[in-house]
GROMACS .gro file of C-alpha atoms in nm:
model
  221
    1MET     CA    1  -4.987   3.774   0.948
    2LYS     CA    2  -4.771   3.538   1.218
    3ILE     CA    3  -4.727   3.684   1.554
    4GLU     CA    4  -4.486   3.551   1.773
    5ILE     CA    5  -4.416   3.668   2.176
    6THR     CA    6  -4.109   3.462   2.319
    7ASP     CA    7  -3.943   3.542   2.629
    8ALA     CA    8  -3.550   3.559   2.636
    9SER     CA    9  -3.496   3.229   2.734
   10ASN     CA   10  -3.626   3.087   2.406
   11VAL     CA   11  -3.325   2.983   2.162
   12ILE     CA   12  -3.450   2.897   1.798
   13PRO     CA   13  -3.119   2.798   1.667
   14LEU     CA   14  -3.264   2.708   1.306
   15ALA     CA   15  -3.416   3.040   1.289
   16GLU     CA   16  -3.105   3.246   1.356
   17ARG     CA   17  -2.953   3.014   1.119
   18ARG     CA   18  -3.197   3.116   0.855
   19THR     CA   19  -3.133   3.460   0.898
   20GLU     CA   20  -2.761   3.470   0.928
   21ALA     CA   21  -2.759   3.329   0.538
   22GLN     CA   22  -3.013   3.489   0.364
   23PHE     CA   23  -2.975   3.813   0.595
   24PRO     CA   24  -2.662   3.861   0.740
   25SER     CA   25  -2.632   4.215   0.809
   26ILE     CA   26  -2.947   4.144   1.006
   27ARG     CA   27  -2.749   3.958   1.243
   28ARG     CA   28  -2.441   4.168   1.246
   29ILE     CA   29  -2.636   4.481   1.367
   30GLU     CA   30  -2.845   4.262   1.614
   31SER     CA   31  -2.458   4.115   1.735
   32TYR     CA   32  -2.363   4.441   1.782
   33TRP     CA   33  -2.645   4.614   1.995
   34GLU     CA   34  -2.605   4.251   2.208
   35GLY     CA   35  -2.237   4.340   2.266
   36LEU     CA   36  -2.305   4.711   2.372
   37ARG     CA   37  -2.534   4.617   2.615
   38ASP     CA   38  -2.298   4.383   2.728
   39GLY     CA   39  -2.601   4.162   2.983
   40ARG     CA   40  -2.773   4.528   3.069
   41MET     CA   41  -3.129   4.612   2.956
   42MET     CA   42  -2.987   4.815   2.663
   43PRO     CA   43  -2.716   5.065   2.541
   44ALA     CA   44  -2.728   5.459   2.524
   45ARG     CA   45  -2.725   5.619   2.210
   46ALA     CA   46  -2.405   5.808   2.269
   47GLU     CA   47  -2.220   5.454   2.287
   48ILE     CA   48  -2.352   5.382   1.940
   49ASP     CA   49  -2.060   5.448   1.721
   50PRO     CA   50  -2.099   5.365   1.362
   51ARG     CA   51  -1.735   5.247   1.307
   52GLY     CA   52  -1.869   4.939   1.453
   53ILE     CA   53  -2.083   4.836   1.217
   54ALA     CA   54  -1.890   5.041   0.899
   55ASP     CA   55  -1.940   4.692   0.700
   56VAL     CA   56  -2.313   4.717   0.745
   57LEU     CA   57  -2.390   5.094   0.771
   58GLU     CA   58  -2.596   5.094   0.441
   59PHE     CA   59  -2.865   4.859   0.590
   60ALA     CA   60  -2.879   5.063   0.954
   61PHE     CA   61  -3.146   5.330   1.071
   62VAL     CA   62  -3.211   5.505   1.403
   63LEU     CA   63  -3.572   5.602   1.529
   64GLU     CA   64  -3.656   5.830   1.786
   65LYS     CA   65  -4.010   5.822   1.934
   66VAL     CA   66  -4.216   6.104   1.859
   67ALA     CA   67  -4.553   5.995   2.039
   68PRO     CA   68  -4.688   5.635   2.114
   69GLY     CA   69  -4.638   5.398   1.831
   70ILE     CA   70  -4.500   5.677   1.604
   71ALA     CA   71  -4.077   5.705   1.515
   72ARG     CA   72  -3.957   5.912   1.303
   73ILE     CA   73  -3.654   5.833   1.123
   74ARG     CA   74  -3.339   6.032   1.257
   75LEU     CA   75  -3.085   5.814   1.043
   76ALA     CA   76  -3.066   5.575   0.771
   77GLY     CA   77  -2.850   5.383   0.557
   78MET     CA   78  -2.876   5.425   0.152
   79HIS     CA   79  -3.033   5.076   0.139
   80LEU     CA   80  -3.349   5.268   0.294
   81ASN     CA   81  -3.330   5.561   0.019
   82ASP     CA   82  -3.264   5.285  -0.271
   83LEU     CA   83  -3.601   5.107  -0.154
   84MET     CA   84  -3.816   5.410  -0.136
   85GLY     CA   85  -3.674   5.564  -0.423
   86MET     CA   86  -3.599   5.912  -0.230
   87GLU     CA   87  -3.446   6.027   0.120
   88VAL     CA   88  -3.632   5.880   0.403
   89ARG     CA   89  -3.487   6.125   0.708
   90GLY     CA   90  -3.756   6.260   0.879
   91MET     CA   91  -4.016   6.028   0.749
   92PRO     CA   92  -4.179   5.817   0.968
   93ILE     CA   93  -4.109   5.466   0.981
   94THR     CA   94  -4.445   5.351   0.846
   95ALA     CA   95  -4.416   5.524   0.550
   96MET     CA   96  -4.171   5.223   0.439
   97PHE     CA   97  -4.497   5.025   0.495
   98LEU     CA   98  -4.807   4.924   0.313
   99PRO     CA   99  -5.115   5.088   0.497
  100GLU     CA  100  -5.271   4.814   0.647
  101ALA     CA  101  -4.962   4.709   0.766
  102ARG     CA  102  -4.913   5.024   0.938
  103ARG     CA  103  -5.143   4.988   1.272
  104GLY     CA  104  -4.958   4.647   1.320
  105LEU     CA  105  -4.662   4.842   1.319
  106GLN     CA  106  -4.725   5.068   1.538
  107HIS     CA  107  -4.830   4.828   1.850
  108VAL     CA  108  -4.439   4.666   1.794
  109LEU     CA  109  -4.283   5.003   1.824
  110GLU     CA  110  -4.449   5.045   2.170
  111SER     CA  111  -4.359   4.700   2.294
  112VAL     CA  112  -3.980   4.781   2.191
  113LEU     CA  113  -3.971   5.096   2.364
  114GLU     CA  114  -4.210   4.993   2.668
  115SER     CA  115  -4.153   4.665   2.747
  116PRO     CA  116  -3.858   4.703   2.611
  117ALA     CA  117  -3.821   4.442   2.369
  118ALA     CA  118  -3.645   4.322   2.078
  119ALA     CA  119  -3.853   4.270   1.775
  120ALA     CA  120  -3.781   4.111   1.448
  121LEU     CA  121  -3.998   4.111   1.133
  122ARG     CA  122  -4.037   3.920   0.814
  123LEU     CA  123  -4.129   4.109   0.553
  124GLU     CA  124  -4.258   4.129   0.200
  125SER     CA  125  -4.292   4.369  -0.052
  126ASP     CA  126  -4.587   4.512  -0.289
  127SER     CA  127  -4.491   4.393  -0.638
  128GLY     CA  128  -4.539   4.525  -1.035
  129PHE     CA  129  -4.470   4.548  -1.349
  130THR     CA  130  -4.147   4.720  -1.278
  131ARG     CA  131  -4.149   4.635  -0.903
  132PRO     CA  132  -4.030   4.239  -0.848
  133ARG     CA  133  -4.146   4.141  -0.507
  134LEU     CA  134  -3.887   4.160  -0.254
  135ASP     CA  135  -3.804   3.922   0.076
  136ALA     CA  136  -3.687   4.123   0.354
  137GLN     CA  137  -3.624   4.130   0.741
  138MET     CA  138  -3.634   4.414   0.971
  139ILE     CA  139  -3.496   4.430   1.364
  140LEU     CA  140  -3.606   4.686   1.620
  141LEU     CA  141  -3.346   4.680   1.913
  142PRO     CA  142  -3.430   4.940   2.203
  143ILE     CA  143  -3.154   5.253   2.276
  144LYS     CA  144  -3.174   5.515   2.571
  145ASP     CA  145  -3.132   5.920   2.523
  146GLU     CA  146  -2.920   6.144   2.712
  147GLN     CA  147  -3.170   6.108   2.990
  148GLY     CA  148  -3.208   5.728   3.002
  149ARG     CA  149  -3.508   5.704   2.821
  150PRO     CA  150  -3.580   5.461   2.601
  151THR     CA  151  -3.694   5.672   2.282
  152ARG     CA  152  -3.440   5.557   2.049
  153ILE     CA  153  -3.435   5.226   1.803
  154LEU     CA  154  -3.129   5.109   1.660
  155GLY     CA  155  -3.291   4.898   1.352
  156ALA     CA  156  -3.156   4.730   1.036
  157LEU     CA  157  -3.378   4.650   0.720
  158GLN     CA  158  -3.243   4.415   0.430
  159ALA     CA  159  -3.439   4.326   0.130
  160LYS     CA  160  -3.312   4.120  -0.093
  161GLY     CA  161  -3.403   4.082  -0.503
  162THR     CA  162  -3.461   4.404  -0.734
  163ILE     CA  163  -3.533   4.702  -0.599
  164GLY     CA  164  -3.682   4.829  -0.952
  165ARG     CA  165  -3.890   5.115  -0.944
  166GLY     CA  166  -3.947   5.273  -0.608
  167PRO     CA  167  -4.080   5.380  -0.350
  168ARG     CA  168  -4.105   5.000  -0.220
  169ARG     CA  169  -4.318   4.945   0.059
  170PHE     CA  170  -4.378   4.652   0.278
  171ARG     CA  171  -4.609   4.385   0.473
  172VAL     CA  172  -4.551   4.195   0.744
  173LEU     CA  173  -4.572   3.843   0.704
  174SER     CA  174  -4.451   3.769   1.073
  175GLN     CA  175  -4.277   3.914   1.374
  176THR     CA  176  -4.108   3.816   1.676
  177VAL     CA  177  -4.117   4.013   1.987
  178THR     CA  178  -3.871   3.928   2.275
  179PRO     CA  179  -3.906   4.151   2.600
  180VAL     CA  180  -3.491   4.191   2.697
  181SER     CA  181  -3.397   4.193   3.062
  182GLY     CA  182  -3.027   4.294   3.183
  183CYS     CA  183  -2.870   4.436   3.535
  184GLU     CA  184  -2.887   4.760   3.676
  185GLU     CA  185  -2.630   5.014   3.526
  186ARG     CA  186  -2.339   4.969   3.662
  187ASP     CA  187  -2.094   5.228   3.765
  188ASP     CA  188  -1.946   5.316   3.440
  189ARG     CA  189  -2.150   5.629   3.283
  190PRO     CA  190  -2.409   5.535   3.011
  191GLY     CA  191  -2.309   5.820   2.779
  192ASP     CA  192  -1.953   5.718   2.761
  193PRO     CA  193  -1.861   5.518   2.424
  194ARG     CA  194  -1.712   5.163   2.439
  195PRO     CA  195  -1.419   5.156   2.210
  196VAL     CA  196  -1.458   4.997   1.850
  197SER     CA  197  -1.169   4.771   1.935
  198GLN     CA  198  -1.407   4.634   2.237
  199ILE     CA  199  -1.693   4.545   2.048
  200GLN     CA  200  -1.688   4.191   1.891
  201PRO     CA  201  -1.845   4.147   1.540
  202SER     CA  202  -2.043   3.829   1.456
  203ALA     CA  203  -1.832   3.561   1.330
  204THR     CA  204  -2.096   3.551   1.019
  205SER     CA  205  -2.034   3.954   0.957
  206GLU     CA  206  -1.971   4.040   0.575
  207ARG     CA  207  -1.599   4.174   0.567
  208LYS     CA  208  -1.673   4.337   0.181
  209PRO     CA  209  -1.584   4.665   0.144
  210HIS     CA  210  -1.860   4.918   0.075
  211VAL     CA  211  -1.912   5.320  -0.025
  212LEU     CA  212  -2.099   5.441   0.228
  213ARG     CA  213  -2.321   5.743   0.245
  214LEU     CA  214  -2.552   5.817   0.528
  215VAL     CA  215  -2.843   6.073   0.589
  216HIS     CA  216  -2.766   6.294   0.909
  217ASP     CA  217  -3.007   6.554   1.045
  218ALA     CA  218  -2.835   6.831   1.276
  219ASP     CA  219  -2.793   6.650   1.591
  220GLY     CA  220  -2.674   6.363   1.416
  221LEU     CA  221  -2.764   5.984   1.586
   0.00000   0.00000   0.00000
């Protein structure tokens, strides 16, 4: 497995263009997060408005830290349910990975919330007679809770190929963990959501309409 740790000054235009072409929803959600944080370390949970990523919501998810390296799924788009062949709400995100990949993913989760950092992972699924191989990408982006602590993650997972019989679990082919930097909080209250009209989508975002169904727990995001 290839592991890369970069600093915020590194720019890899070719890799970004490849991601945009093959996994446009990943780039779309990353652009939304960047727009929300607007130069800060990270946005707050309350700032996230699903309408801002309605066109790619089926690939999005929100995680909550429950212990070091362990995060459960609080909200998930239907693509994750389709991959697992079941409702994923309440599961640890590691349940979507093969056993040999879980410890490495736990280290990535710790880095995302403790550094903080943004992580991008290139994935490959298991395969079999009724389970064709899937290529996938995932991003993990830190967000703050109501107390200003980095205990939540906005993420996205997009797989390419025929899902076949679930559950489908993944191994990590490579990962890039990039520490994020930003200014101190401004005078605006961290819990105030920005109007959706002020959040500029990526130029590569998909415009096709989707019929979306989300899985929420009692607390919402």
